[in-house]
PDB file of C-alpha atoms and ligand atoms in Angstrom:
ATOM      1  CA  UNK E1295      23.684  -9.502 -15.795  1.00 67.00           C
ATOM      2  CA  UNK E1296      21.421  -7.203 -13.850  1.00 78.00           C
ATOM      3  CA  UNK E1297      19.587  -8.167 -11.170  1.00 88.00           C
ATOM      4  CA  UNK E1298      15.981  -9.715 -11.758  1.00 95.00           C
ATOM      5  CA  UNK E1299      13.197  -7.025 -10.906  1.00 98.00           C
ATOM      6  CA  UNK E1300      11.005  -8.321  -8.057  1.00 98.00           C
ATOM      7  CA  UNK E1301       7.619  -8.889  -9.355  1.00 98.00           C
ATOM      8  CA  UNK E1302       5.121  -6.460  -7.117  1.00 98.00           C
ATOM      9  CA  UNK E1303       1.472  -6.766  -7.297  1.00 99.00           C
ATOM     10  CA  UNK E1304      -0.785  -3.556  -5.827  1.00 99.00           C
ATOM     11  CA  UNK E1305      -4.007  -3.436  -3.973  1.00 98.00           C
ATOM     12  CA  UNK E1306      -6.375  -0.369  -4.065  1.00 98.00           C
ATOM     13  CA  UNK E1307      -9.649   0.668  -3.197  1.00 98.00           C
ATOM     14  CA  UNK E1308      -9.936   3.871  -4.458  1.00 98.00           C
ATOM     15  CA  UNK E1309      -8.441   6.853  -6.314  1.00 98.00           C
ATOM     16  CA  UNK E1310      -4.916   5.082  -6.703  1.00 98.00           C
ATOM     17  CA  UNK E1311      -2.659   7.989  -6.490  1.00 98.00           C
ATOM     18  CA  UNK E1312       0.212   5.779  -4.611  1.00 98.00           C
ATOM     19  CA  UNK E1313      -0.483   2.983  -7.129  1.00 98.00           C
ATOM     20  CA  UNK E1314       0.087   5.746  -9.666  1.00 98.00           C
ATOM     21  CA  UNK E1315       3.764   7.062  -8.191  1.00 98.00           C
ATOM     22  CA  UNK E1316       4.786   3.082  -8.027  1.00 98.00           C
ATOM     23  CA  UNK E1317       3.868   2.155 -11.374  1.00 98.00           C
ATOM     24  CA  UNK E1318       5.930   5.872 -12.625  1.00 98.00           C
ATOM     25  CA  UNK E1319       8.801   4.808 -10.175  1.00 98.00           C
ATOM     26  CA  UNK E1320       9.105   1.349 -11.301  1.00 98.00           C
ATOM     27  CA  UNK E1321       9.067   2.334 -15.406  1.00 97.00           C
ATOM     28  CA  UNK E1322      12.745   3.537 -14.366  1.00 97.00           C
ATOM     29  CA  UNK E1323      14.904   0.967 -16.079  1.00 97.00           C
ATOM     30  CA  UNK E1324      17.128   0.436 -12.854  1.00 97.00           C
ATOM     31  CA  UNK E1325      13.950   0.507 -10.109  1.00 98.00           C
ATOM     32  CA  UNK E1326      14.668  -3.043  -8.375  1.00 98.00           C
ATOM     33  CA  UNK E1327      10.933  -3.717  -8.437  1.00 98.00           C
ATOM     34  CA  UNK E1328       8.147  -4.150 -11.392  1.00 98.00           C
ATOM     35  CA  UNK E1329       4.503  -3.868 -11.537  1.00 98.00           C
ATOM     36  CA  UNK E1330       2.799  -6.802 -11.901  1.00 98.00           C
ATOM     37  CA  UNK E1331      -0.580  -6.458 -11.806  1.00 98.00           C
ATOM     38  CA  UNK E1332      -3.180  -4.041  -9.698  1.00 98.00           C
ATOM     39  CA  UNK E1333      -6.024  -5.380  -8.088  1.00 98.00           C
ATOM     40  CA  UNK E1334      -9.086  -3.811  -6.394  1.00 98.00           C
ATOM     41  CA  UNK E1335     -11.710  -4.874  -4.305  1.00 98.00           C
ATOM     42  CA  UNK E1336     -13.903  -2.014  -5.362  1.00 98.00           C
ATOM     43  CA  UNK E1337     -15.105  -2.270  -9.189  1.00 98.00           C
ATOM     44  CA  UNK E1338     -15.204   1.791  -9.577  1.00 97.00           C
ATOM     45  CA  UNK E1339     -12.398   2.402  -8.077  1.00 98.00           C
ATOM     46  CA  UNK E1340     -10.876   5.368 -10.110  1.00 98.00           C
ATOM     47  CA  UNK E1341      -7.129   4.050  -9.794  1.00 98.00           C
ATOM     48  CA  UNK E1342      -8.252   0.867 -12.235  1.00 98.00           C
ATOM     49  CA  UNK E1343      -8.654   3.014 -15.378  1.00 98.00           C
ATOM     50  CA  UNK E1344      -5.344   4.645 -14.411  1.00 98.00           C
ATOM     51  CA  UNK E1345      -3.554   1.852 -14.045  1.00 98.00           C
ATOM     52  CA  UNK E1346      -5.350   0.069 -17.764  1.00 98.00           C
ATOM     53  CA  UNK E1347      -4.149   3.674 -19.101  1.00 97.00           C
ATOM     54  CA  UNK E1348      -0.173   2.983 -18.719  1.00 95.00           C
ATOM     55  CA  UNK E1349      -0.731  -1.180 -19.912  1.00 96.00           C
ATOM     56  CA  UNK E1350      -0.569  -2.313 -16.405  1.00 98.00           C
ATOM     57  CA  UNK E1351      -2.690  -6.135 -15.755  1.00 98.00           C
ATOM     58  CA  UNK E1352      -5.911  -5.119 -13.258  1.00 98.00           C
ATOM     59  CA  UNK E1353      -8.314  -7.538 -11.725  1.00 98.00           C
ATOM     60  CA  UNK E1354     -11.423  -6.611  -9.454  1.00 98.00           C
ATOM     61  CA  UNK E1355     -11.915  -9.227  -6.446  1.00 98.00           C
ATOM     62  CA  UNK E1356     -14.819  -7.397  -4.981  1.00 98.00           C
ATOM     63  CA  UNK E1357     -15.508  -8.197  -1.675  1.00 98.00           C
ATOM     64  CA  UNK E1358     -19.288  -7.798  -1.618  1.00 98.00           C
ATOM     65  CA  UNK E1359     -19.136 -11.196  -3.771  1.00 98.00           C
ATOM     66  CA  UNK E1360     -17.849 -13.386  -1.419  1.00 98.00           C
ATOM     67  CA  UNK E1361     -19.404 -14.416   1.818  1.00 97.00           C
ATOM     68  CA  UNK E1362     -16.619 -14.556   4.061  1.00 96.00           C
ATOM     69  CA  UNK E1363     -13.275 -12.455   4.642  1.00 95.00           C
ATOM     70  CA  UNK E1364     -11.633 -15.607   4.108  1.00 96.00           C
ATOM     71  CA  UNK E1365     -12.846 -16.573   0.945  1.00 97.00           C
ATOM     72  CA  UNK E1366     -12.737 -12.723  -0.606  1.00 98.00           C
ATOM     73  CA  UNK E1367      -9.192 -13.228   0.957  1.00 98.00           C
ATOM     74  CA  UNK E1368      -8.606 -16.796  -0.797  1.00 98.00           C
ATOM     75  CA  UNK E1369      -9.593 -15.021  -4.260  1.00 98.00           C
ATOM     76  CA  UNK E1370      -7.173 -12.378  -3.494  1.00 98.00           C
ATOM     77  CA  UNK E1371      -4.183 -15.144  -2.495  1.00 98.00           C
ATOM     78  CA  UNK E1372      -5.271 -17.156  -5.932  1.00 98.00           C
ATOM     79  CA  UNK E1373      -4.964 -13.811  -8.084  1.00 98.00           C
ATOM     80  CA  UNK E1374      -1.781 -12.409  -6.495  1.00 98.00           C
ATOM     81  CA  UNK E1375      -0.279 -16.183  -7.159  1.00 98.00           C
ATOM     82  CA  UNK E1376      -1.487 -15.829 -11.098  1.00 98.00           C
ATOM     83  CA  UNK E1377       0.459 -12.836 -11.523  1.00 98.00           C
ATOM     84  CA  UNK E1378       3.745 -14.448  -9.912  1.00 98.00           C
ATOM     85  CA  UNK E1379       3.914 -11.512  -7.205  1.00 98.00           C
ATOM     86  CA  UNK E1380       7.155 -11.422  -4.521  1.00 98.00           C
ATOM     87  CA  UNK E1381       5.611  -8.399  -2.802  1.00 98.00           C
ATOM     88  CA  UNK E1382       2.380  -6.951  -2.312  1.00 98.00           C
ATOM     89  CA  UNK E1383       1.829  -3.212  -1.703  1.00 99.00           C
ATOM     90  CA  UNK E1384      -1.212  -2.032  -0.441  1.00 98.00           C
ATOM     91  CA  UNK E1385      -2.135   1.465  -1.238  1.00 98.00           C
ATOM     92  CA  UNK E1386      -5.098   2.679  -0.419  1.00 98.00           C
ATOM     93  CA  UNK E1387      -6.364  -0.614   0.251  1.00 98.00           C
ATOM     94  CA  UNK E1388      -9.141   0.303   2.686  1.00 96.00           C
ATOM     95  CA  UNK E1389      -9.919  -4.154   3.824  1.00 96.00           C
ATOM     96  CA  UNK E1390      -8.453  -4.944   7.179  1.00 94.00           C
ATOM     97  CA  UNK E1391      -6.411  -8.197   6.381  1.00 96.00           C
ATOM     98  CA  UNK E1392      -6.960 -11.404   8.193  1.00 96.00           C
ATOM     99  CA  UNK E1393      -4.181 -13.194  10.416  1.00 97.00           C
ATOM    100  CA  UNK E1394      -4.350 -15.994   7.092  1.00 97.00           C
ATOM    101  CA  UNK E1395      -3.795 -13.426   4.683  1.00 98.00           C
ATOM    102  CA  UNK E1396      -0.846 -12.021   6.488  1.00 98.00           C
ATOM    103  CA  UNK E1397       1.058 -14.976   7.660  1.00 97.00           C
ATOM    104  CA  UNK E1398       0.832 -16.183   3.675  1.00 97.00           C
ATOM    105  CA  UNK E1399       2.508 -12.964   2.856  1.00 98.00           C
ATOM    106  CA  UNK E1400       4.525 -12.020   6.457  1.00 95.00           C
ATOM    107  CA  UNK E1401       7.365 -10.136   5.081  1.00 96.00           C
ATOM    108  CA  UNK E1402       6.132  -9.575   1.979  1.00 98.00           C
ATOM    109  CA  UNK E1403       3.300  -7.307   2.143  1.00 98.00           C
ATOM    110  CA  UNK E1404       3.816  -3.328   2.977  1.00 98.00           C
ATOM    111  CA  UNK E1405       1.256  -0.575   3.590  1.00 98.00           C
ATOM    112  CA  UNK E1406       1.100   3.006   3.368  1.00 98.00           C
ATOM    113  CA  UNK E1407      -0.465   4.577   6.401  1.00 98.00           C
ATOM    114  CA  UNK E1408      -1.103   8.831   6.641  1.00 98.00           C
ATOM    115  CA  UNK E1409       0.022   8.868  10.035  1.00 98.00           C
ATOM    116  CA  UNK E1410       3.378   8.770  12.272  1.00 98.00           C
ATOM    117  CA  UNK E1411       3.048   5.244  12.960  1.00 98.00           C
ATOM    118  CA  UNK E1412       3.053   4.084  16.183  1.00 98.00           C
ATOM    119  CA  UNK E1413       1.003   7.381  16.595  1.00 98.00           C
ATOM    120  CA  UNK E1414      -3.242   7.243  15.059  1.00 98.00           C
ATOM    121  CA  UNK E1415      -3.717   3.612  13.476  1.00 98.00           C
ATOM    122  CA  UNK E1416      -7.143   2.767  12.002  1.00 97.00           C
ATOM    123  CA  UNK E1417      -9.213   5.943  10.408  1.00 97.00           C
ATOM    124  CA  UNK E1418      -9.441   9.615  10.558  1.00 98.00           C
ATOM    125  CA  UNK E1419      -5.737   9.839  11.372  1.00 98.00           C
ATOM    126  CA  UNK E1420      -5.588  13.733  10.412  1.00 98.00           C
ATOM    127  CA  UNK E1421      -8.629  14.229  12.190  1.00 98.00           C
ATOM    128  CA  UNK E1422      -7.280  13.112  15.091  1.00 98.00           C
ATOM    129  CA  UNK E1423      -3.813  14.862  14.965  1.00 98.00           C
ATOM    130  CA  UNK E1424      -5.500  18.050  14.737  1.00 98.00           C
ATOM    131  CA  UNK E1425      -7.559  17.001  17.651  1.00 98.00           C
ATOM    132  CA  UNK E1426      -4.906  16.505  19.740  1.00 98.00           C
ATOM    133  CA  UNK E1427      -3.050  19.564  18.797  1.00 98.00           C
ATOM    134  CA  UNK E1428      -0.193  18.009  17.313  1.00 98.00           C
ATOM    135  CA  UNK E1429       2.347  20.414  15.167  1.00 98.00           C
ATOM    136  CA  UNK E1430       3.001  17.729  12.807  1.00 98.00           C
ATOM    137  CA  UNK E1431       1.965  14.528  11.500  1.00 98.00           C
ATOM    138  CA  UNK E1432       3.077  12.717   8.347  1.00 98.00           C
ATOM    139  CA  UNK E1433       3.187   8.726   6.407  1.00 98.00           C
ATOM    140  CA  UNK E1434       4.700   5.673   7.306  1.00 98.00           C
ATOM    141  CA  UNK E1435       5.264   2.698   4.591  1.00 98.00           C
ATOM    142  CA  UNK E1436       5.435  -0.348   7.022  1.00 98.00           C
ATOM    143  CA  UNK E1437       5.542  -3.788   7.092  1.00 98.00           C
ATOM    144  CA  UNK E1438       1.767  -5.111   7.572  1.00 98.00           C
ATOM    145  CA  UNK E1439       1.622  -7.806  10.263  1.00 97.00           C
ATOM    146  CA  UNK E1440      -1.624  -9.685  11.975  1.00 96.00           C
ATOM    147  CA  UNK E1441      -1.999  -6.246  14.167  1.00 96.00           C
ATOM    148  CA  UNK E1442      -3.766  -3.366  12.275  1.00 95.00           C
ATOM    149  CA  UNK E1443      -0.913  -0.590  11.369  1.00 97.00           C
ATOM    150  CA  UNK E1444       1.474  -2.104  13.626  1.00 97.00           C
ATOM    151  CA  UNK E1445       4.593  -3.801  11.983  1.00 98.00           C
ATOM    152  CA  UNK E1446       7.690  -1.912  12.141  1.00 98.00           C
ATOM    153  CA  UNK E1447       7.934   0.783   9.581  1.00 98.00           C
ATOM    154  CA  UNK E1448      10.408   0.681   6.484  1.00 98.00           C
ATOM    155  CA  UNK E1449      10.161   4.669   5.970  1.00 98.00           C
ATOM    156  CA  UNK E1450       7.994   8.006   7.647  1.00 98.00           C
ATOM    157  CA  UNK E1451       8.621  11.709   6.521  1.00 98.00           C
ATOM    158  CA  UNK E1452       5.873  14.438   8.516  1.00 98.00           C
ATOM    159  CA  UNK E1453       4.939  17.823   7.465  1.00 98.00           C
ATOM    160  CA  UNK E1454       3.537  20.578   9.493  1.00 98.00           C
ATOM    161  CA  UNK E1455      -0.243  21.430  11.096  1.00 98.00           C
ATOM    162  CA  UNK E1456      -0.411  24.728  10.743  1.00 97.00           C
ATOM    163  CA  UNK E1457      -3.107  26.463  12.845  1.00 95.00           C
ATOM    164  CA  UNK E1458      -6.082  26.765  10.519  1.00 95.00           C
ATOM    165  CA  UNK E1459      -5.612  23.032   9.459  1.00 97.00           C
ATOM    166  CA  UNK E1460      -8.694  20.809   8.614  1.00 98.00           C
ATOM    167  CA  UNK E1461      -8.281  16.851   7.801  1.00 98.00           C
ATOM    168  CA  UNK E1462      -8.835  17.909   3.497  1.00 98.00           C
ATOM    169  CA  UNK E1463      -6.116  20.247   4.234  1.00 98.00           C
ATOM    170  CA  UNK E1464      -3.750  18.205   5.631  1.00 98.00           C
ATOM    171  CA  UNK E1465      -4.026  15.388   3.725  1.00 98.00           C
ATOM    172  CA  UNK E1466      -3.900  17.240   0.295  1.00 98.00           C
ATOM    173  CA  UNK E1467      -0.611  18.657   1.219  1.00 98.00           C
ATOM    174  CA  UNK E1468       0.727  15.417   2.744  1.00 98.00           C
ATOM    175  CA  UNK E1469      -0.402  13.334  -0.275  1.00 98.00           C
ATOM    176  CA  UNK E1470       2.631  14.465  -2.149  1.00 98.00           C
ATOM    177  CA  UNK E1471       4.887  13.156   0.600  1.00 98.00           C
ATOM    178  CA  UNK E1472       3.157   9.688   0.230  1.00 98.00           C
ATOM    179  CA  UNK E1473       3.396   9.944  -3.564  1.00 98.00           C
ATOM    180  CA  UNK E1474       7.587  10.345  -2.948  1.00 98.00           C
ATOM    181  CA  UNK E1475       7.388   7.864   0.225  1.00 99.00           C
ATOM    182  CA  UNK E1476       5.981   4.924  -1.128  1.00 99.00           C
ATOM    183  CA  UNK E1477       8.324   4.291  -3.984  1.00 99.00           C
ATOM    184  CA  UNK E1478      11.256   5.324  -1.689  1.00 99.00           C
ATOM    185  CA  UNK E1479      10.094   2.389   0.433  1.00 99.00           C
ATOM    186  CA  UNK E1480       9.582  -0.517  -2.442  1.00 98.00           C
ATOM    187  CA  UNK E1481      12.843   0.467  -3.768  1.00 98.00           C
ATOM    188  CA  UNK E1482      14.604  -0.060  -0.362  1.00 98.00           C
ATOM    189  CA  UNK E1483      12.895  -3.478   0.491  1.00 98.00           C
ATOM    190  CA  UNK E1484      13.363  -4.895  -3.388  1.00 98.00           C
ATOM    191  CA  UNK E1485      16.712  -3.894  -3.307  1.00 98.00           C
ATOM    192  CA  UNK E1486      17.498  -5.987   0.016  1.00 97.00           C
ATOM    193  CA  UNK E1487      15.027  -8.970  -1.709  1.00 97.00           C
ATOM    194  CA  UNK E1488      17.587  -8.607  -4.694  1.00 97.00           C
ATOM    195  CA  UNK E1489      20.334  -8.854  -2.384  1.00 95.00           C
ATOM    196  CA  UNK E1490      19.090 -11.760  -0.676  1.00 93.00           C
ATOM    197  CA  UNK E1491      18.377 -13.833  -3.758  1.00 92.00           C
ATOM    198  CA  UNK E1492      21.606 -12.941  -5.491  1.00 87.00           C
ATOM    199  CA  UNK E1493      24.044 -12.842  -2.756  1.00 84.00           C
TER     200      UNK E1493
HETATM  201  C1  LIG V2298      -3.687   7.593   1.053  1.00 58.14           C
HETATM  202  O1  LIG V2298      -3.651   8.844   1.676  1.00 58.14           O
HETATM  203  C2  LIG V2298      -3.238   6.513   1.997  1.00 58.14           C
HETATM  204  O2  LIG V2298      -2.241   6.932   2.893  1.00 58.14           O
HETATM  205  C3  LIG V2298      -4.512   6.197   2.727  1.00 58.14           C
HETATM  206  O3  LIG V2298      -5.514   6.268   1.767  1.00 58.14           O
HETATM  207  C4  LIG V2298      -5.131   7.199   0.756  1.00 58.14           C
HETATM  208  C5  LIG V2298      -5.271   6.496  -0.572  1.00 58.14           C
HETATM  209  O4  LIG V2298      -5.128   7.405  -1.630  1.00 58.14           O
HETATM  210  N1  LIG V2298      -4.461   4.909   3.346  1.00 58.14           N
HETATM  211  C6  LIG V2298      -5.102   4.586   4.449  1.00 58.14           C
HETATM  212  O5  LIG V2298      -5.801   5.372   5.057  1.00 58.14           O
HETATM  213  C7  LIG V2298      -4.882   3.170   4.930  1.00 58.14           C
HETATM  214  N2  LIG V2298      -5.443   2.973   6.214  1.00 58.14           N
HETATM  215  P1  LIG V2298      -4.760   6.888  -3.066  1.00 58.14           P
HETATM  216  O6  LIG V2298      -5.755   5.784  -3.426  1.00 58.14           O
HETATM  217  O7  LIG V2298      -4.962   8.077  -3.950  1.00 58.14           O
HETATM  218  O8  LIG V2298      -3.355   6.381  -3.064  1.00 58.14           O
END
């Protein structure tokens, strides 16, 4: 009997082009991983009409209704229970997570990052590799832990700065390198949760 799929849940905030390439990656019959449901803390975010377009379960827990991190965070916990998810993937999720969030979901709960992690966590990460006259930069998918963009990273793949580089430059050609990244990475650490569960 094959394996059971481990059921992923998604978090954006905006345009939702990861969420896009792991909801395409996981429609593969043998991806170890499916898409449970996509959730947004932002109720235009463009990615939630994507995501409604290809059948997939969204929810909007917008943060501006809750008074507290913690309780936008509690919603968040309640709706990512409702859907049954294993692992969480946030892509594009632009909330910084608090140390409850995390530890409920420590080893379960990945990010994308467009930077070479340990290198430019936090914002403006192309801005700042141009800045400091790197030659290339890149993505990491990485575990998410209590320390903003600093759990140990799961997979990274650069591309170039070339000289007449701005941030829009760079991060429209590294965006296809995310979009190949990403589901790279949620295969890799379903497959070892498959492993794990079915020895
Ligand atoms: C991506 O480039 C992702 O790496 C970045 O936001 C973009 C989201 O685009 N994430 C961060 O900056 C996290 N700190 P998308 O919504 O089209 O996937």
């Amino acid at each position: 009997m094959a394996a059971q799929k481990i059921k992923t849940a998604i978090l954006i905030s905006g345009r939702g082009s990861n969420m896009m390439a792991l909801v395409e990656a996981a429609q593969l019959e043998t991806y170890p991983a499916e898409i449970v449901g996509v959730i947004s803390n932002r109720p235009g975010a463009a990615g939630l009409e994507k995501a409604q377009a290809l059948n997939v379960p969204t929810a909007i827990i917008d943060h501006k209704d809750y008074e507290t991190r913690e309780s936008f965070e509690q919603a968040l916990h309640k709706q990512l229970i409702s859907v049954n998810a294993e692992l969480v993937c946030c892509a594009g999720f632009m909330r910084v997570l608090t140390p409850w969030f995390v530890s409920n979901w420590k080893g379960r709960l990945l990010n994308i990052h467009p930077s070479l992690l340990p290198k430019y966590k936090g914002l403006k990460t192309h801005q700042r590799a141009i800045e400091a006259g790197d030659t290339e930069t890149g993505c990491s998918v990485h575990w998410v832990t209590e320390d903003l963009d600093a759990g140990a990273v799961i997979l990274q793949d650069s591309v170039q700065i070339m000289p007449d580089d701005t941030a829009d430059l760079l991060a429209a050609r590294l965006l296809p390198v995310e979009l190949s990244l990403y589901p790279q990475a949620l295969s890799k650490v379903a497959s070892q949760m498959q492993t794990m569960l079915n020895p």
